[in-house]
CSV table of C-alpha atoms and ligand atoms in Angstrom, one decimal:
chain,number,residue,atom,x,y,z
Y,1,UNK,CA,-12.9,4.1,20.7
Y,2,UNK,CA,-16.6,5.3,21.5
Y,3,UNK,CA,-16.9,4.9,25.5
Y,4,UNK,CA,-20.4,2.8,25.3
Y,5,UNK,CA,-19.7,-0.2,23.6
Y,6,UNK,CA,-21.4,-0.3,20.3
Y,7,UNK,CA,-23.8,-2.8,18.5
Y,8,UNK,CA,-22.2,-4.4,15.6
Y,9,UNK,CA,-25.1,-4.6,13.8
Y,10,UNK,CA,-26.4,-1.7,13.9
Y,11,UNK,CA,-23.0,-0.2,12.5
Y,12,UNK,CA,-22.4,-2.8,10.0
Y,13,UNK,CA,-25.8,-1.1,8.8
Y,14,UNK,CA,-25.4,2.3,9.4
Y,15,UNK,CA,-22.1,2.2,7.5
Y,16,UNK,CA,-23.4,0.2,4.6
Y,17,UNK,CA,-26.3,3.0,4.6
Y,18,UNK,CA,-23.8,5.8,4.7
Y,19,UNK,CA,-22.5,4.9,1.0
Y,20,UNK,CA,-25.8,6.0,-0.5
Y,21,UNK,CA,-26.1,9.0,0.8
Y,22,UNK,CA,-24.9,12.7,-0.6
Y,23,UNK,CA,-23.3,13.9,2.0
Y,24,UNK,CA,-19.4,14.0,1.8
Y,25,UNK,CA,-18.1,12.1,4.8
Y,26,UNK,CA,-20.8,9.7,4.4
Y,27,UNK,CA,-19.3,9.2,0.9
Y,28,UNK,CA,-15.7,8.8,2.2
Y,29,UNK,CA,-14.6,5.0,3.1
Y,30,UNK,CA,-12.7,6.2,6.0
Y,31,UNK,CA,-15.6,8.6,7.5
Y,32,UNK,CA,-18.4,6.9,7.1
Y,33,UNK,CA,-16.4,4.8,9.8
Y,34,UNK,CA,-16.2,8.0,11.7
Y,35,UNK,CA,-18.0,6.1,14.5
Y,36,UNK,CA,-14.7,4.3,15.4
Y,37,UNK,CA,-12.1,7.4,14.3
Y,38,UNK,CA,-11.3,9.5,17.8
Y,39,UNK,CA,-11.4,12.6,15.7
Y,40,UNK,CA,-13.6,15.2,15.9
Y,41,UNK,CA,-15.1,17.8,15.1
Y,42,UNK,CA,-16.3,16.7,11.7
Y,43,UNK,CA,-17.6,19.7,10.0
Y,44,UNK,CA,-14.1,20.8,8.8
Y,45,UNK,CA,-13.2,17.0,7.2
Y,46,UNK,CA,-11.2,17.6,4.1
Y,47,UNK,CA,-12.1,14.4,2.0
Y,48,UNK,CA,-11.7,13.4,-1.7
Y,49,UNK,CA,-14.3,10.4,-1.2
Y,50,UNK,CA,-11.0,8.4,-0.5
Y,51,UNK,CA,-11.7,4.4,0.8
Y,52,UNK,CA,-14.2,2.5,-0.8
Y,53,UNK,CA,-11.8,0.3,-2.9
Y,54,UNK,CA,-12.1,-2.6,-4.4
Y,55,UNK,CA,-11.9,-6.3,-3.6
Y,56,UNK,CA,-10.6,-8.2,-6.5
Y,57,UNK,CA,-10.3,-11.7,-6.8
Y,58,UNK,CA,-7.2,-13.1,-8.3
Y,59,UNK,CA,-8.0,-16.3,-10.4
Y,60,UNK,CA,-4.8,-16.7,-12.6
Y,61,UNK,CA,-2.6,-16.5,-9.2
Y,62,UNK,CA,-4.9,-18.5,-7.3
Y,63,UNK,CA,-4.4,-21.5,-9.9
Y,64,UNK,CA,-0.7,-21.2,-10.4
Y,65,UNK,CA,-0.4,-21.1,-6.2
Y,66,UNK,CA,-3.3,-23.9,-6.1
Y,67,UNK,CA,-5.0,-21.9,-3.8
Y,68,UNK,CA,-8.7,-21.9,-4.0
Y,69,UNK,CA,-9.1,-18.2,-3.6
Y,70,UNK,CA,-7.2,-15.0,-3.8
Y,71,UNK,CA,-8.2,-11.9,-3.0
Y,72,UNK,CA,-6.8,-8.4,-3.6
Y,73,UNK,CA,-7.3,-5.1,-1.8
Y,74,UNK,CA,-6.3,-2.1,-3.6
Y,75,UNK,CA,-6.0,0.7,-2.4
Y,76,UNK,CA,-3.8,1.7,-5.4
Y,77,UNK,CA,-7.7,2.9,-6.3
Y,78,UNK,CA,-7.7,5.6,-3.8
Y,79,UNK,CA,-7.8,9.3,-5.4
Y,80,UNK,CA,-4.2,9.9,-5.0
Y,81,UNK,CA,-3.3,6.2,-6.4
Y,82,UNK,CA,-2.3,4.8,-3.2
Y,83,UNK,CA,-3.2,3.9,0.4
Y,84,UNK,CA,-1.4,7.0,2.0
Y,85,UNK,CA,-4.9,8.8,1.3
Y,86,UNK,CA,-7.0,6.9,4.2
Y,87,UNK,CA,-4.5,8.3,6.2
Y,88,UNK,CA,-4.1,11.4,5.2
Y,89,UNK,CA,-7.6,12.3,5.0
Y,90,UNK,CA,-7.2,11.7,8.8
Y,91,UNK,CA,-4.3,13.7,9.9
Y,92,UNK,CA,-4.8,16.7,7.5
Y,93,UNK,CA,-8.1,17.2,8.9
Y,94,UNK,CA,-6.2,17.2,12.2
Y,95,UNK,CA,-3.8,19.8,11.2
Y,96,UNK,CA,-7.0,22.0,9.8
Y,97,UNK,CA,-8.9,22.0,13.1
Y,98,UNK,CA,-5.7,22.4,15.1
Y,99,UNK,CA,-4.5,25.5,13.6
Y,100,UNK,CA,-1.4,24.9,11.2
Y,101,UNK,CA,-0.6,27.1,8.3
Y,102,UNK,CA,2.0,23.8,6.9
Y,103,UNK,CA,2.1,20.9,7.0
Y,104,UNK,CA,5.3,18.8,6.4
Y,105,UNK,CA,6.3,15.2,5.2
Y,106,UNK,CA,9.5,13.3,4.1
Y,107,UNK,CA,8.3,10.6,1.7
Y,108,UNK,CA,9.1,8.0,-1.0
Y,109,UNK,CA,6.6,9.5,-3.3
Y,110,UNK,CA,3.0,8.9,-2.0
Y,111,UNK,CA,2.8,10.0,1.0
Y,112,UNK,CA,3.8,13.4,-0.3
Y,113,UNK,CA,1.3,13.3,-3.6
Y,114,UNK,CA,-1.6,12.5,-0.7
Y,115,UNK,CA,-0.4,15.4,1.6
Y,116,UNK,CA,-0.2,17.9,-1.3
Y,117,UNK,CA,-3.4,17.3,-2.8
Y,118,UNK,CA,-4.9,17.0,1.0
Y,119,UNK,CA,-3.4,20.3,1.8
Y,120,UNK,CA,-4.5,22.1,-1.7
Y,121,UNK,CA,-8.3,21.1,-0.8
Y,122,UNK,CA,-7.6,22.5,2.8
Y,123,UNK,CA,-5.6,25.9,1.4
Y,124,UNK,CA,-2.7,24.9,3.4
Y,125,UNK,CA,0.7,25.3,2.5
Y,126,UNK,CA,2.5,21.5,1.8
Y,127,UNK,CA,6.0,20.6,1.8
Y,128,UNK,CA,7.7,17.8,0.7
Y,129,UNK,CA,11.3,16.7,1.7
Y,130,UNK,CA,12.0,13.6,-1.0
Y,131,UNK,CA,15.1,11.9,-1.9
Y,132,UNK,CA,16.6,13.2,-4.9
Y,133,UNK,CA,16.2,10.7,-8.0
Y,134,UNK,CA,14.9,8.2,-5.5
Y,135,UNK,CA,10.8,8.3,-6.2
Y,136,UNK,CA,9.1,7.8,-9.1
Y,137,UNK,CA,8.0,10.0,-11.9
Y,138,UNK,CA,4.3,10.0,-11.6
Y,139,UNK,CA,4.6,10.7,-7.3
Y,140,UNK,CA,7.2,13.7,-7.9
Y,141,UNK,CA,4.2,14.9,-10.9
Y,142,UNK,CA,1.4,14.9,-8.4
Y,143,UNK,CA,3.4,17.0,-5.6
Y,144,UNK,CA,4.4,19.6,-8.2
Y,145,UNK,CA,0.6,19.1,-9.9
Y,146,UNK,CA,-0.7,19.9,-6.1
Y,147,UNK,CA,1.3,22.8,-5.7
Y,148,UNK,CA,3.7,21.4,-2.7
Y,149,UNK,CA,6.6,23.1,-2.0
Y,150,UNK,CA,9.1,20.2,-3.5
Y,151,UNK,CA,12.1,20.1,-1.7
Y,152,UNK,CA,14.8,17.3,-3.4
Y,153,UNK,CA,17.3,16.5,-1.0
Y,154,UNK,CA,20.7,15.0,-2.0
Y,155,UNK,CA,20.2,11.9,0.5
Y,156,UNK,CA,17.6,8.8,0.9
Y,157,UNK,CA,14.8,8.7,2.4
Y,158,UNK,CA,16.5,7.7,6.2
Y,159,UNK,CA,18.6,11.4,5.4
Y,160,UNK,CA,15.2,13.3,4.8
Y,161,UNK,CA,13.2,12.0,8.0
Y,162,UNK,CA,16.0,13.0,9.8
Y,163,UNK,CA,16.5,16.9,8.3
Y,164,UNK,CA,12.1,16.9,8.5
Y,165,UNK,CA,12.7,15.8,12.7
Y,166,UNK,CA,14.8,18.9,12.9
Y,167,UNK,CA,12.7,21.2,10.9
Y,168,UNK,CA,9.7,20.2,13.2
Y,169,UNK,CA,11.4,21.0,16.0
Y,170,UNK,CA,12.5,24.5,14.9
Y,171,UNK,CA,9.5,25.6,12.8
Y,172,UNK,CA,5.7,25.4,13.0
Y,173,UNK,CA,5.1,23.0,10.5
Y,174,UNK,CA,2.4,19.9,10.9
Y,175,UNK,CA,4.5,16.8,10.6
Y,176,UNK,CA,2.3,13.8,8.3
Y,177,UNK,CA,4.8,11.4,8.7
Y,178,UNK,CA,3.0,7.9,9.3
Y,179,UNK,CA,4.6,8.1,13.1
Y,180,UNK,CA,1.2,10.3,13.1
Y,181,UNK,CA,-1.2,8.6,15.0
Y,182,UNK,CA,-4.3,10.1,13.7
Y,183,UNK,CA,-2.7,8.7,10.1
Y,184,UNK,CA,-3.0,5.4,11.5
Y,185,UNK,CA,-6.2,5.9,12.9
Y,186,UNK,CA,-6.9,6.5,9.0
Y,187,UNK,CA,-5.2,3.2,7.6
Y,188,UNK,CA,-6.7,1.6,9.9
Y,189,UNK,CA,-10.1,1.7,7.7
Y,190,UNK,CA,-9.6,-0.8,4.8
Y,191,UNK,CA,-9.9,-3.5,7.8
Y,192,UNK,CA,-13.2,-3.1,8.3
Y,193,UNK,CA,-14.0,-2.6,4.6
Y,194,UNK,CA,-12.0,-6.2,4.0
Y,195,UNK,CA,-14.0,-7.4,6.7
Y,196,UNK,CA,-17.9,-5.8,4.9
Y,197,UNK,CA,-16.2,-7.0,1.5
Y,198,UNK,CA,-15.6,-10.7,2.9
Y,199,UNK,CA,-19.2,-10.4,4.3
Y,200,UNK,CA,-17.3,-10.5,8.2
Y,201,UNK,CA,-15.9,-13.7,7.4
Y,202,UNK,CA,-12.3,-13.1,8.6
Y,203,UNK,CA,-9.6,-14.1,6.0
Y,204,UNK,CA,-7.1,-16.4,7.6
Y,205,UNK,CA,-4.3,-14.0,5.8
Y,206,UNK,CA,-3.1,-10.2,5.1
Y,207,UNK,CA,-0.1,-9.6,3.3
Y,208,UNK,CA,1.4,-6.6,3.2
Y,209,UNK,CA,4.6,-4.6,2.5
Y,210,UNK,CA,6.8,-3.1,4.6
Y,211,UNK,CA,8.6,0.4,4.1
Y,212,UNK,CA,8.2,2.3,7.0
Y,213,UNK,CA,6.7,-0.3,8.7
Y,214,UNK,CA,3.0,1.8,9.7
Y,215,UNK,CA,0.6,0.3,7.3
Y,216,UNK,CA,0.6,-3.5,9.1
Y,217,UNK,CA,0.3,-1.7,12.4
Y,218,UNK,CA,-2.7,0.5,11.3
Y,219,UNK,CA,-4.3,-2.7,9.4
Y,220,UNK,CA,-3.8,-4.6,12.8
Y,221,UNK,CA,-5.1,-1.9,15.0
Y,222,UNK,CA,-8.2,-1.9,12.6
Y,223,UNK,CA,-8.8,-5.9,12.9
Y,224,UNK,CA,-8.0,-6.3,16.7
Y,225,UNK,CA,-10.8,-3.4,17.6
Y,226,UNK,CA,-13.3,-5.2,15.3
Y,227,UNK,CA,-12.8,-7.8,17.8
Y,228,UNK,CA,-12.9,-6.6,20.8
Y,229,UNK,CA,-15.7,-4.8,19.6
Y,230,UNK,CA,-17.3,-8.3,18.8
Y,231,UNK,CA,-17.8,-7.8,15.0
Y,232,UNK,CA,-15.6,-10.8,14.7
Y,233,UNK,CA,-14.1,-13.7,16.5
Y,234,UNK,CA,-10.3,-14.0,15.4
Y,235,UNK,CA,-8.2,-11.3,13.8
Y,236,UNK,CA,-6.1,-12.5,9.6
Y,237,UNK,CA,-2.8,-13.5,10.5
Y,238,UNK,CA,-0.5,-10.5,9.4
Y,239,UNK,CA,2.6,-10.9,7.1
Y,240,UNK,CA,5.1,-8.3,5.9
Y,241,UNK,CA,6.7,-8.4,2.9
Y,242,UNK,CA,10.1,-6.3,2.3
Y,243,UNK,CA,12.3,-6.1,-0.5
Y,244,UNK,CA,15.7,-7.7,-0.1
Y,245,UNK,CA,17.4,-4.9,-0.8
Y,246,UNK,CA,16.1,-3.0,2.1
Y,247,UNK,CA,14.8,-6.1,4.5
Y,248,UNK,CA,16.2,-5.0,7.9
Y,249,UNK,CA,12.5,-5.9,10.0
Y,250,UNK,CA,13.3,-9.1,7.6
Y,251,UNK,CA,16.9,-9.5,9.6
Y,252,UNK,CA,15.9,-8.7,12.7
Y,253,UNK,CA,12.9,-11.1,12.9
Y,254,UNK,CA,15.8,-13.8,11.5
Y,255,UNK,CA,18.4,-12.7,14.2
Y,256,UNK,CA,16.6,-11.9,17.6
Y,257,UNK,CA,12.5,-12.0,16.7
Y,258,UNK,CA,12.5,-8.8,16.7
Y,259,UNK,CA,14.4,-7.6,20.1
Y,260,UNK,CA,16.2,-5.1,18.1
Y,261,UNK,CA,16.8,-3.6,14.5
Y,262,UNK,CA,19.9,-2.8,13.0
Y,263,UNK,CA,19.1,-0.2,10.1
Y,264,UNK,CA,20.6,-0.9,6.6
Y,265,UNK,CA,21.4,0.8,4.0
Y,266,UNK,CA,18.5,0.3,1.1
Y,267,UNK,CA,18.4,-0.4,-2.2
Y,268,UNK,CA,15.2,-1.9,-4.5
Y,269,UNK,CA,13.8,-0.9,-7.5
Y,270,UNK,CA,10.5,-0.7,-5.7
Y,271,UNK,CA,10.9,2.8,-4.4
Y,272,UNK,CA,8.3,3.5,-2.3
Y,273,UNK,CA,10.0,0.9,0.2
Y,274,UNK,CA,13.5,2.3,0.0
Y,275,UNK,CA,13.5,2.5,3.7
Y,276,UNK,CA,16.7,0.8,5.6
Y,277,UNK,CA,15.6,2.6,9.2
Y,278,UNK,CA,11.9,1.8,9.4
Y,279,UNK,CA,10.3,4.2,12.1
Y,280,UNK,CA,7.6,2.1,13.2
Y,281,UNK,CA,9.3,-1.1,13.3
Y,282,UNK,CA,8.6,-1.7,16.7
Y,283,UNK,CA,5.0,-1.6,16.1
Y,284,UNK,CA,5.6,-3.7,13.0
Y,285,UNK,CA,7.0,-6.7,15.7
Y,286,UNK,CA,4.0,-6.6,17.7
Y,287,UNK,CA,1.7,-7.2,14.5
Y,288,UNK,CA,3.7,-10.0,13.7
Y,289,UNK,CA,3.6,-11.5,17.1
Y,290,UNK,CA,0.2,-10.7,18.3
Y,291,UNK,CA,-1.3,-12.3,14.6
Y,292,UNK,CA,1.1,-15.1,14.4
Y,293,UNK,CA,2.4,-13.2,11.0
Y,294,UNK,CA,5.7,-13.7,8.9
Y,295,UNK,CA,8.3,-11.4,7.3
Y,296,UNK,CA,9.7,-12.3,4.5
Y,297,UNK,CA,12.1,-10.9,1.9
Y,298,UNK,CA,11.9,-11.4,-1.5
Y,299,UNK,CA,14.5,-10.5,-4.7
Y,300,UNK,CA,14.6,-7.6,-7.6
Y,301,UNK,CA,13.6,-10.6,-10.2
Y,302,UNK,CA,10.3,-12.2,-7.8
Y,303,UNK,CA,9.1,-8.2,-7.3
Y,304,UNK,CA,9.4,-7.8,-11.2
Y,305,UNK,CA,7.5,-11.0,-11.9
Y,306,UNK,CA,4.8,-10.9,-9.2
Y,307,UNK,CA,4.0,-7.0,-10.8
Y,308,UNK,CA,3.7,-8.7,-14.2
Y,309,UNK,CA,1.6,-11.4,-13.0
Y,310,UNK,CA,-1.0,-8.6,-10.8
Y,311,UNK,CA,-0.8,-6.7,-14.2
Y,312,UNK,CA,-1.5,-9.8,-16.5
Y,313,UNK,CA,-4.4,-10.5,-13.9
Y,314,UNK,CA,-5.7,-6.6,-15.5
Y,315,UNK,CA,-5.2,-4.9,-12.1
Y,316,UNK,CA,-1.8,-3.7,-12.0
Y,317,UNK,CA,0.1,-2.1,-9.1
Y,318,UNK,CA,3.3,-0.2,-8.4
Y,319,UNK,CA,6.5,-2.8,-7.7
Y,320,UNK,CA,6.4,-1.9,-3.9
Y,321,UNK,CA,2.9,-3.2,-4.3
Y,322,UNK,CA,3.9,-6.5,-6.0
Y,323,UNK,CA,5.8,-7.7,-2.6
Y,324,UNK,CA,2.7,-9.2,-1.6
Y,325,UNK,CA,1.9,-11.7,-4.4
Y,326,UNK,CA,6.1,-12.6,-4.5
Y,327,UNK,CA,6.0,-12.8,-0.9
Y,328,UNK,CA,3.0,-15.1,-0.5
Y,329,UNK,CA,4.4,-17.7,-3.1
Y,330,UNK,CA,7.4,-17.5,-0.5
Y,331,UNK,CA,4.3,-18.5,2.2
Y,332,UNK,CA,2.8,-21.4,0.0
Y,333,UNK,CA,5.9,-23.2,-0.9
Y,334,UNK,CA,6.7,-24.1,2.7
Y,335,UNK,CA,2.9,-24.7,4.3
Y,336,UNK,CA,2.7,-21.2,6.3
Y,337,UNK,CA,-0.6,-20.2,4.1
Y,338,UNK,CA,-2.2,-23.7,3.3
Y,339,UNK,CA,-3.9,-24.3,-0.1
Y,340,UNK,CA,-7.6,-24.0,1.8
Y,341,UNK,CA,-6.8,-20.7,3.1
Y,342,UNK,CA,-8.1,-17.3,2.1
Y,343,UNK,CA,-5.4,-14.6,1.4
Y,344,UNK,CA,-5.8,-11.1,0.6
Y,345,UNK,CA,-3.3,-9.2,-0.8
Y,346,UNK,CA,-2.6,-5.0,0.5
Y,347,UNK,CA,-1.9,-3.3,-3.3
Y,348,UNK,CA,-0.7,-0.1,-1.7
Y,349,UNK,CA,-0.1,1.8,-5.2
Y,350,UNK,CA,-1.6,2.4,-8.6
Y,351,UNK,CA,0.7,0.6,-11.5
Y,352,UNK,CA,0.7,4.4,-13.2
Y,353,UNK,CA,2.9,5.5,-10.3
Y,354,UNK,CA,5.5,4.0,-11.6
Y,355,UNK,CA,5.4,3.3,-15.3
Y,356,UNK,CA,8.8,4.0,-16.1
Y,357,UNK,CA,9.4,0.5,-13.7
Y,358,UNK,CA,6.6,-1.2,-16.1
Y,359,UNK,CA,7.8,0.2,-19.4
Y,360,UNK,CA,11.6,-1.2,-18.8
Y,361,UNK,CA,10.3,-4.5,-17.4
Y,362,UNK,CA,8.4,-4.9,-20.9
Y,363,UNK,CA,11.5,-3.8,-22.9
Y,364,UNK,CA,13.6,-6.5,-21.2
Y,365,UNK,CA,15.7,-3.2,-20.2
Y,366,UNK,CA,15.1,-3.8,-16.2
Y,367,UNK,CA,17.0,-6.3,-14.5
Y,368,UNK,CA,21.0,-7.2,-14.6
Y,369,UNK,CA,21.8,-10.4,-16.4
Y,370,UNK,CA,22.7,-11.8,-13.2
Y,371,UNK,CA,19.4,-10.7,-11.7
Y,372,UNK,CA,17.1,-12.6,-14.5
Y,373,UNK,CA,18.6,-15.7,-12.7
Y,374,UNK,CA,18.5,-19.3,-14.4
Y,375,UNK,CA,17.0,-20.1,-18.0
Y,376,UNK,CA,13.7,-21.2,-15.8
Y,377,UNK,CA,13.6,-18.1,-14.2
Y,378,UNK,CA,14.4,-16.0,-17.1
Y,379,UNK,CA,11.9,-17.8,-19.8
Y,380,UNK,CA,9.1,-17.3,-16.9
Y,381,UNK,CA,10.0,-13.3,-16.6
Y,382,UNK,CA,10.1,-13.3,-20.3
Y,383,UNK,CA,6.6,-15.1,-21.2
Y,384,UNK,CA,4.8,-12.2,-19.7
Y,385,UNK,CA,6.8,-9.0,-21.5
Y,386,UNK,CA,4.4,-7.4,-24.1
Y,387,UNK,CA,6.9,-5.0,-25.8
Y,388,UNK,CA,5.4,-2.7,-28.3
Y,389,UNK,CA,5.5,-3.7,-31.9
Y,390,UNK,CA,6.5,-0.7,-34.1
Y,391,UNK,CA,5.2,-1.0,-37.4
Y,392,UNK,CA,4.8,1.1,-41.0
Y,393,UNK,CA,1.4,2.3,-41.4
Y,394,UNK,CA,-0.2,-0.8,-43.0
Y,395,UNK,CA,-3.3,-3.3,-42.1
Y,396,UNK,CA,-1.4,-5.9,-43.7
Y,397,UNK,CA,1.7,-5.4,-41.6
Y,398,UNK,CA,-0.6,-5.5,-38.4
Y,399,UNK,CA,-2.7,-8.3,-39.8
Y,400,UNK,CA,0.2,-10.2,-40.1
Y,401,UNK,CA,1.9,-9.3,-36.3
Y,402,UNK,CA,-1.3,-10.3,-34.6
Y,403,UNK,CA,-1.3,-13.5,-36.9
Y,404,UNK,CA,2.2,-14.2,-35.3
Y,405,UNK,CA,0.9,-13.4,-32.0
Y,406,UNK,CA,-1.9,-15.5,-32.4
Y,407,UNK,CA,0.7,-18.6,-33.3
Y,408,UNK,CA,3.1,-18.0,-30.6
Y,409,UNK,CA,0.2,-17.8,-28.3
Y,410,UNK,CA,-0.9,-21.6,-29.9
Y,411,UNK,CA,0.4,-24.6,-27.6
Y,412,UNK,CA,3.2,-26.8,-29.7
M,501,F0G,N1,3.6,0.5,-0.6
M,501,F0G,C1,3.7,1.7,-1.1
M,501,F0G,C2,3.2,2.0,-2.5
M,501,F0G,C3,4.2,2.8,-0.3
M,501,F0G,O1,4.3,4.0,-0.8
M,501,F0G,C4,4.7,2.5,1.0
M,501,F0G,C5,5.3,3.6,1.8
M,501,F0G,C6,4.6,1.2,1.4
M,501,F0G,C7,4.1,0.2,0.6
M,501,F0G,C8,5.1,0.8,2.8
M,501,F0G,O2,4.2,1.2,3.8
M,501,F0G,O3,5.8,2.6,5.1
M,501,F0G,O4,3.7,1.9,6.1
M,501,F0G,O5,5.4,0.2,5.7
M,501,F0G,N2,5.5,4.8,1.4
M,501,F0G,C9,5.9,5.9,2.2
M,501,F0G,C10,5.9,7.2,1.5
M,501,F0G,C11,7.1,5.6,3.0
M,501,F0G,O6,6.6,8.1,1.8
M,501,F0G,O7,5.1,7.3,0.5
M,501,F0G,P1,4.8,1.5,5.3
């Protein structure tokens, strides 16, 4: 934080400005909030323009919640394909001016693909410590793609943290795990964007989902010093969404608000938050508290049909993104978001991160039987599969298919 106390206005413009010029900080969404980022010197940044992602409203999940607006953030559209690169930007820059030869991370798939292709522009060496057969296809392509060193370890992601927290100690490696602070000083960015995309007109609600538990924490951070700044006059009530399959900030909040957390042992289909011992939980609690934020836990079947609906929308996301949508129906149903309030939604992931997720959820080949839940549940998941058609090679035979679609589309 700058020691004289800024003038909002002047930044709002200077920022704004900033996007039209040439220069390659200025064109980064995260630097061209450099004003606000404890990080200097700037002339050695390394940037891929990251930030500067869209706002999209959501008008098809807006009417089926009855909520007159819906908005979503996503940062899926960063150059890596997910949020991890307003972050990374940050700390790699960090590791550049400070010296390091590597840099090191454990990850569930995107905070490695940021760190390799981070380190690749900077010429340093990257190495990844993932969970074997834990992380998506598309996240283990870009590390490889990058040229990290890919290290698969025969654990989940709790057993690589803890192997990387040795390796730190005994080697001189740059650790980028989001317990970084300058990664959070990074993440915290795409608050203040929300804020120039909503015109400063705070929304009354953030959701976002939980993994490691750094991202609500750095989205906080970035809405409480836009207040005491006085660029605004109230900070969005934060709310963390995690899977139920690997909920324990979801437990803890239930059992003791919070006063401790007893790690579990995780299991989702949305990878990226396979994460039973959360590092930053603690940090996660205050966000909740100070904001006046919920967790919440939602099922395999909600993530799968929430992803379905952000993709029907034509946005997309990965399933660790669709928390946010299941979670906020969760929010609706009992009152905690009212019907006049405005929502935004963090999509932390690009949908082609994980299309092996999408391409078995279209196939009908992704949940149990006893996942797909009730015939209710099961017609809703269905009415939104688009499996491929396979036909000869015939315009009649695809006349007639989308002649058949076009019927079963028709109401009775
Ligand atoms: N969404 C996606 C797509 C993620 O990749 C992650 C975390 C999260 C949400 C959760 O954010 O950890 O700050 O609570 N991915 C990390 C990784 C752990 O290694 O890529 P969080």
């Amino acid at each position: 934080m700058p020691k004289n106390r800024p003038n909002p206005s002047a930044l709002r413009y200077l920022w704004q400005e900033r996007r039209t010029s040439t220069i390659g900080i200025d064109q980064s969404g995260v630097w061209r909030f450099r004003d606000l980022l404890p990080i200097v010197p700037h002339d050695r940044v390394v940037t891929l323009r990251e930030g500067n992602t869209p706002l999209y409203e959501m008008p098809k999940s807006a009417a089926a919640l009855g909520l007159n607006w819906l908005l979503a953030k996503h940062q899926g559209m960063n150059p890596t394909g997910s949020f991890k690169d307003t972050g990374m930007t940050a700390a790699l820059s960090v590791a550049v001016a400070s010296g390091f030869e590597w840099v090191a991370c454990a990850s569930t798939g995107n905070t490695s693909a940021a760190m390799a292709a981070y380190a690749a522009r900077a010429g340093l060496r990257s190495m990844v410590l993932i969970p074997e057969g834990k992380i998506a296809w598309g996240k283990l392509s870009q590390a490889m793609d990058y040229g990290s060193t890919t290290i698969q370890l025969r654990t989940d992601f709790d057993g690589c943290v803890r192997v990387l927290s040795e390796i730190v100690q005994r080697a001189p490696v740059y650790l980028l795990n989001s317990v970084n602070p300058y990664r959070l000083e990074g993440q915290k960015t795409p608050a203040f964007e929300i804020l120039e995309q909503c015109e400063w007109q705070v929304p009354h609600h953030v959701i976002v989902p939980g993994g490691n538990l750094a991202n609500c924490s750095a989205l906080g951070k970035g809405f409480a010093e836009m207040m005491h700044l006085g660029f605004i006059h109230r900070v969005p009530k934060i709310s963390v969404i995690q899977a139920e399959g690997a909920n324990p900030l979801y437990q803890s909040m239930q059992a003791n608000g919070g006063a401790s957390l007893e790690p579990v042992t995780a299991n989702t289909r949305a990878s990226a938050i396979q994460i039973g011992n959360p590092a930053s939980w603690k940090k996660a609690v205050k966000i909740l508290v100070s904001t006046g934020g919920w967790c919440e836990q939602v099922s395999e079947r909600e993530i799968a049909l929430a992803k379905a609906e952000i993709g029907a929308e034509g946005i997309g996301c990965e399933p660790a993104s669709a928390v946010t949508l299941a979670g906020l129906k969760k929010l609706v149903a009992d009152g905690r978001v009212g019907k006049e309030e405005t929502a935004v939604l963090l999509l932390t992931g690009h949908t082609l991160k994980d299309s092996e997720y999408t391409i078995k959820y279209h196939l009908g080949e992704l949940l149990t039987e006893a996942e797909m839940g009730s015939a209710e549940d099961r017609a809703q998941l269905n009415g939104l599969r688009h499996a491929p058609i396979v036909l000869d090679a015939d315009a009649d035979a695809v006349l007639r298919a989308i002649d058949s679609q076009a019927r079963s589309a028709m109401p009775a």
